[in-house]
């Protein structure tokens, strides 16, 4: 296993100990969404190395979630989650350098938000709305930096 994957798995395990497992998964999805927003901002600022690092943060978390699936116990649901995580990892890895990267990141975030909210329904955590999330993709990085 790579160092990054070990870190992602470790982050999942730490979150799972601090809060109930379903809430931990929800919070990890929040972190993935935040990483995608920051990836988009770095791309708008043409900070490609930082964009790559942020995108890899999202990938690492999804890899950690994927690694912790129990396919024997989870059955078809675990297999569907495995496919979902794998496809999102692949999509995130392919977005850097595309002319429409911001739109692609928004689409990924929209789908991951639905998955995050599905996990949140099983916890005491509140749902997140799509509109505020999409607005975060439009905020210029320089504006935030100067605030």
Coordinates of N, CA and C in Angstrom, one line a residue:
X1 N 0.8 -1.2 0.0 CA 0.0 0.0 0.0 C 0.9 1.2 0.0
X2 N 0.4 2.3 -0.7 CA 1.2 3.5 -0.7 C 1.0 4.3 0.5
X3 N 1.9 5.3 0.7 CA 1.8 6.2 1.9 C 0.5 6.9 1.9
X4 N 0.1 7.5 0.7 CA -1.2 8.2 0.6 C -2.4 7.4 1.0
X5 N -2.4 6.1 0.5 CA -3.5 5.3 0.8 C -3.5 4.9 2.3
X6 N -2.4 4.7 2.9 CA -2.3 4.5 4.4 C -2.8 5.7 5.1
X7 N -2.5 6.9 4.7 CA -3.0 8.1 5.3 C -4.5 8.2 5.2
X8 N -5.1 7.9 4.0 CA -6.5 8.0 3.8 C -7.2 6.9 4.7
X9 N -6.7 5.8 4.8 CA -7.3 4.7 5.6 C -7.2 5.1 7.1
X10 N -6.0 5.7 7.5 CA -5.9 6.2 8.8 C -6.8 7.3 9.2
X11 N -7.1 8.2 8.2 CA -8.0 9.3 8.5 C -9.4 8.7 8.7
X12 N -9.8 7.7 7.9 CA -11.1 7.1 8.0 C -11.2 6.4 9.4
X13 N -10.2 5.7 9.8 CA -10.2 5.0 11.1 C -10.3 6.0 12.3
X14 N -9.5 7.1 12.2 CA -9.6 8.1 13.2 C -11.0 8.8 13.3
X15 N -11.5 9.1 12.2 CA -12.9 9.6 12.2 C -13.9 8.6 12.7
X16 N -13.7 7.4 12.4 CA -14.6 6.3 12.9 C -14.6 6.2 14.4
X17 N -13.4 6.4 15.0 CA -13.3 6.3 16.5 C -13.9 7.5 17.2
X18 N -13.8 8.7 16.6 CA -14.2 9.9 17.2 C -15.7 10.1 17.1
X19 N -16.4 9.7 16.1 CA -17.8 9.8 15.9 C -18.4 8.4 15.4
X20 N -19.7 8.3 15.5 CA -20.2 7.0 15.0 C -19.9 6.8 13.5
X21 N -19.7 5.6 13.1 CA -19.2 5.3 11.7 C -20.0 6.0 10.6
X22 N -21.3 6.0 10.7 CA -22.1 6.6 9.6 C -21.9 8.1 9.6
X23 N -21.7 8.7 10.7 CA -21.4 10.2 10.7 C -20.0 10.4 10.2
X24 N -19.1 9.5 10.5 CA -17.7 9.6 10.0 C -17.7 9.6 8.5
X25 N -18.5 8.7 7.9 CA -18.5 8.6 6.4 C -19.1 9.9 5.9
X26 N -20.1 10.4 6.5 CA -20.7 11.7 6.1 C -19.7 12.8 6.1
X27 N -19.0 12.9 7.2 CA -17.9 14.0 7.4 C -16.8 13.8 6.4
X28 N -16.5 12.6 6.0 CA -15.4 12.3 5.0 C -15.9 12.8 3.7
X29 N -17.2 12.6 3.4 CA -17.7 13.2 2.1 C -17.7 14.7 2.1
X30 N -17.9 15.3 3.3 CA -17.8 16.8 3.3 C -16.4 17.2 3.0
X31 N -15.4 16.4 3.5 CA -14.0 16.7 3.2 C -13.7 16.5 1.7
X32 N -14.3 15.5 1.1 CA -14.1 15.3 -0.4 C -14.7 16.5 -1.1
X33 N -15.9 16.9 -0.8 CA -16.5 18.1 -1.4 C -15.6 19.3 -1.3
X34 N -15.1 19.6 -0.1 CA -14.3 20.7 0.2 C -13.0 20.7 -0.7
X35 N -12.4 19.5 -0.8 CA -11.2 19.3 -1.6 C -11.5 19.6 -3.1
X36 N -12.7 19.2 -3.6 CA -13.1 19.5 -5.0 C -13.3 21.0 -5.2
X37 N -13.9 21.7 -4.2 CA -14.0 23.1 -4.3 C -12.7 23.8 -4.4
X38 N -11.8 23.4 -3.5 CA -10.4 24.0 -3.5 C -9.7 23.6 -4.8
X39 N -9.9 22.4 -5.3 CA -9.2 22.1 -6.6 C -9.7 23.0 -7.7
X40 N -11.0 23.3 -7.7 CA -11.5 24.2 -8.7 C -11.0 25.6 -8.6
X41 N -10.8 26.1 -7.4 CA -10.3 27.4 -7.2 C -8.8 27.5 -7.6
X42 N -8.1 26.5 -7.3 CA -6.7 26.5 -7.7 C -6.6 26.4 -9.2
X43 N -7.5 25.7 -9.9 CA -7.4 25.6 -11.3 C -7.8 27.0 -11.9
X44 N -8.7 27.7 -11.3 CA -9.1 29.0 -11.8 C -7.9 30.0 -11.7
X45 N -7.1 29.8 -10.6 CA -5.9 30.6 -10.4 C -4.7 30.1 -11.1
X46 N -4.9 29.0 -11.9 CA -3.8 28.4 -12.7 C -2.6 27.9 -11.8
X47 N -3.0 27.4 -10.6 CA -2.1 26.8 -9.6 C -2.3 25.3 -9.7
X48 N -1.7 24.8 -10.8 CA -1.9 23.4 -11.1 C -1.4 22.4 -10.1
X49 N -0.2 22.7 -9.6 CA 0.3 21.7 -8.6 C -0.6 21.7 -7.3
X50 N -1.0 22.8 -6.9 CA -2.0 22.9 -5.7 C -3.3 22.2 -6.1
X51 N -3.8 22.4 -7.3 CA -5.0 21.7 -7.7 C -4.8 20.2 -7.7
X52 N -3.7 19.8 -8.2 CA -3.4 18.3 -8.2 C -3.4 17.8 -6.7
X53 N -2.7 18.5 -5.8 CA -2.7 18.1 -4.4 C -4.1 18.0 -3.8
X54 N -4.9 19.0 -4.1 CA -6.2 19.0 -3.5 C -7.1 17.9 -4.1
X55 N -6.9 17.6 -5.4 CA -7.7 16.5 -6.0 C -7.2 15.2 -5.4
X56 N -6.0 15.1 -5.1 CA -5.5 13.8 -4.5 C -5.9 13.6 -3.1
X57 N -6.2 14.7 -2.4 CA -6.8 14.6 -1.1 C -8.2 13.9 -1.2
X58 N -9.0 14.4 -2.2 CA -10.3 13.8 -2.4 C -10.2 12.3 -2.8
X59 N -9.2 12.1 -3.7 CA -9.0 10.7 -4.1 C -8.6 9.8 -3.0
X60 N -7.7 10.3 -2.1 CA -7.2 9.5 -1.0 C -8.3 9.1 0.0
X61 N -9.2 10.1 0.2 CA -10.4 9.8 1.1 C -11.3 8.7 0.5
X62 N -11.6 8.9 -0.8 CA -12.4 7.9 -1.5 C -11.7 6.5 -1.5
X63 N -10.4 6.5 -1.7 CA -9.7 5.2 -1.7 C -9.8 4.6 -0.3
X64 N -9.7 5.4 0.7 CA -9.8 4.9 2.1 C -11.2 4.3 2.3
X65 N -12.2 5.0 1.9 CA -13.6 4.4 2.0 C -13.8 3.1 1.2
X66 N -13.2 3.1 0.0 CA -13.3 1.9 -0.8 C -12.5 0.8 -0.2
X67 N -11.4 1.1 0.4 CA -10.5 0.0 1.0 C -11.3 -0.6 2.2
X68 N -12.1 0.2 2.9 CA -12.8 -0.3 4.1 C -14.1 -1.0 3.8
X69 N -14.5 -1.2 2.6 CA -15.7 -1.9 2.3 C -15.5 -3.4 2.6
X70 N -16.5 -4.0 3.1 CA -16.5 -5.4 3.4 C -17.5 -6.0 2.3
X71 N -16.9 -6.6 1.2 CA -17.7 -7.0 0.1 C -18.5 -8.3 0.5
X72 N -18.0 -9.1 1.4 CA -18.7 -10.3 1.8 C -20.0 -10.0 2.6
X73 N -19.8 -9.1 3.6 CA -20.9 -8.7 4.4 C -21.9 -7.8 3.7
X74 N -21.3 -6.8 3.0 CA -22.1 -5.8 2.3 C -22.9 -6.2 1.1
X75 N -22.5 -7.3 0.5 CA -23.2 -7.8 -0.6 C -23.3 -6.8 -1.8
X76 N -24.5 -6.8 -2.4 CA -24.7 -5.9 -3.6 C -24.5 -4.4 -3.3
X77 N -24.8 -4.0 -2.1 CA -24.7 -2.6 -1.7 C -23.2 -2.2 -1.7
X78 N -22.4 -3.1 -1.1 CA -20.9 -2.8 -1.0 C -20.3 -2.9 -2.4
X79 N -20.8 -3.7 -3.3 CA -20.3 -3.8 -4.6 C -20.6 -2.5 -5.4
X80 N -21.8 -2.0 -5.2 CA -22.2 -0.8 -5.8 C -21.4 0.4 -5.3
X81 N -21.2 0.4 -4.0 CA -20.3 1.5 -3.5 C -18.9 1.4 -4.0
X82 N -18.4 0.2 -4.1 CA -17.0 0.0 -4.7 C -17.0 0.6 -6.1
X83 N -18.0 0.3 -6.9 CA -18.0 0.8 -8.2 C -18.1 2.4 -8.2
X84 N -19.0 2.9 -7.4 CA -19.2 4.3 -7.3 C -17.9 5.0 -6.9
X85 N -17.2 4.5 -5.8 CA -15.9 5.1 -5.4 C -14.9 5.0 -6.5
X86 N -14.8 3.9 -7.2 CA -13.8 3.7 -8.2 C -14.0 4.6 -9.4
X87 N -15.3 4.8 -9.8 CA -15.6 5.7 -10.9 C -15.3 7.1 -10.5
X88 N -15.6 7.5 -9.3 CA -15.3 8.9 -8.9 C -13.9 9.2 -8.8
X89 N -13.1 8.2 -8.3 CA -11.7 8.3 -8.2 C -11.1 8.5 -9.6
X90 N -11.5 7.7 -10.6 CA -11.1 7.8 -11.9 C -11.4 9.2 -12.5
X91 N -12.6 9.6 -12.3 CA -13.1 10.9 -12.8 C -12.3 12.1 -12.3
X92 N -12.1 12.1 -10.9 CA -11.3 13.1 -10.3 C -9.9 13.2 -10.9
X93 N -9.3 12.0 -11.1 CA -7.9 11.9 -11.6 C -7.8 12.4 -13.0
X94 N -8.9 12.4 -13.8 CA -8.8 12.8 -15.2 C -9.2 14.2 -15.4
X95 N -9.7 14.9 -14.4 CA -10.2 16.3 -14.6 C -9.1 17.3 -14.8
X96 N -8.0 17.2 -14.1 CA -7.0 18.2 -14.2 C -6.5 18.3 -15.6
X97 N -6.4 19.5 -16.1 CA -5.9 19.8 -17.5 C -7.0 19.8 -18.5
X98 N -8.2 19.5 -18.2 CA -9.3 19.6 -19.1 C -9.8 21.1 -19.2
X99 N -10.2 21.5 -20.4 CA -10.7 22.9 -20.5 C -12.0 23.2 -19.7
X100 N -12.8 22.1 -19.5 CA -14.0 22.3 -18.8 C -13.9 21.7 -17.4
X101 N -12.8 21.8 -16.8 CA -12.5 21.1 -15.5 C -13.5 21.6 -14.4
X102 N -13.8 22.9 -14.4 CA -14.7 23.4 -13.3 C -16.1 22.8 -13.5
X103 N -16.6 22.7 -14.7 CA -17.9 22.1 -14.9 C -17.9 20.6 -14.5
X104 N -16.8 19.9 -14.8 CA -16.7 18.5 -14.4 C -16.6 18.3 -12.9
X105 N -15.9 19.2 -12.3 CA -15.8 19.2 -10.8 C -17.2 19.4 -10.2
X106 N -17.9 20.3 -10.8 CA -19.3 20.6 -10.2 C -20.2 19.4 -10.4
X107 N -20.1 18.7 -11.5 CA -20.9 17.5 -11.7 C -20.5 16.4 -10.7
X108 N -19.2 16.3 -10.5 CA -18.8 15.3 -9.6 C -19.3 15.6 -8.2
X109 N -19.1 16.9 -7.8 CA -19.6 17.3 -6.5 C -21.1 17.1 -6.3
X110 N -21.8 17.4 -7.4 CA -23.3 17.2 -7.3 C -23.6 15.8 -7.0
X111 N -23.0 14.8 -7.7 CA -23.3 13.4 -7.4 C -22.8 13.0 -6.1
X112 N -21.6 13.5 -5.7 CA -21.1 13.1 -4.3 C -21.9 13.7 -3.2
X113 N -22.5 14.9 -3.5 CA -23.4 15.5 -2.5 C -24.6 14.6 -2.2
X114 N -25.2 14.1 -3.3 CA -26.3 13.2 -3.1 C -26.0 12.0 -2.3
X115 N -24.8 11.4 -2.6 CA -24.3 10.3 -1.8 C -24.1 10.7 -0.3
X116 N -23.5 11.8 -0.1 CA -23.2 12.3 1.2 C -24.5 12.5 2.0
X117 N -25.5 13.1 1.3 CA -26.8 13.3 2.0 C -27.5 12.0 2.3
X118 N -27.3 11.0 1.5 CA -27.9 9.7 1.8 C -27.3 9.1 3.0
X119 N -26.0 9.3 3.2 CA -25.4 8.8 4.5 C -25.9 9.7 5.6
X120 N -26.0 11.0 5.4 CA -26.4 11.9 6.5 C -27.8 11.6 7.0
X121 N -28.7 11.1 6.1 CA -30.1 10.7 6.5 C -30.1 9.6 7.6
X122 N -29.0 8.9 7.7 CA -28.9 7.8 8.7 C -28.3 8.3 10.0
X123 N -28.0 9.6 10.0 CA -27.3 10.2 11.2 C -28.1 11.4 11.7
X124 N -27.6 12.0 12.7 CA -28.2 13.3 13.1 C -27.6 14.5 12.4
X125 N -26.7 14.3 11.4 CA -26.2 15.4 10.6 C -27.2 15.9 9.6
X126 N -27.1 17.2 9.4 CA -28.1 17.8 8.5 C -27.7 17.6 7.0
X127 N -28.7 17.8 6.2 CA -28.5 17.7 4.7 C -27.8 18.9 4.2
X128 N -27.0 18.8 3.2 CA -26.4 20.0 2.5 C -27.2 20.2 1.2
X129 N -27.4 21.5 0.9 CA -28.1 21.9 -0.3 C -27.1 22.0 -1.4
X130 N -27.7 21.8 -2.6 CA -26.9 21.9 -3.8 C -26.5 23.3 -4.2
X131 N -27.4 24.2 -4.1 CA -27.1 25.6 -4.5 C -26.0 26.3 -3.8
X132 N -25.9 26.2 -2.5 CA -24.7 26.8 -1.8 C -23.4 26.1 -2.2
X133 N -23.5 24.8 -2.4 CA -22.3 24.1 -2.8 C -21.8 24.6 -4.2
X134 N -22.7 24.7 -5.1 CA -22.4 25.2 -6.5 C -21.8 26.6 -6.5
X135 N -22.4 27.4 -5.6 CA -21.9 28.8 -5.5 C -20.4 28.8 -5.0
X136 N -20.0 27.9 -4.2 CA -18.6 27.8 -3.7 C -17.7 27.6 -4.9
X137 N -18.1 26.9 -6.0 CA -17.3 26.7 -7.1 C -17.1 28.0 -7.9
X138 N -17.9 29.0 -7.7 CA -17.9 30.2 -8.5 C -17.1 31.3 -7.8
X139 N -16.8 31.2 -6.5 CA -16.1 32.2 -5.7 C -14.6 32.2 -6.2
X140 N -14.1 33.3 -6.5 CA -12.7 33.5 -7.0 C -11.8 33.3 -5.8
X141 N -10.8 32.5 -6.0 CA -9.8 32.2 -4.9 C -9.2 33.5 -4.4
X142 N -8.9 34.5 -5.2 CA -8.3 35.8 -4.8 C -9.2 36.5 -3.8
X143 N -10.5 36.4 -4.0 CA -11.5 37.1 -3.1 C -11.4 36.5 -1.8
X144 N -11.3 35.2 -1.7 CA -11.3 34.5 -0.4 C -9.9 34.8 0.3
X145 N -8.9 34.8 -0.5 CA -7.5 35.0 0.0 C -7.4 36.4 0.7
X146 N -8.1 37.4 0.1 CA -8.0 38.8 0.5 C -9.0 39.1 1.6
X147 N -9.9 38.2 1.9 CA -11.0 38.5 2.9 C -10.4 38.4 4.3

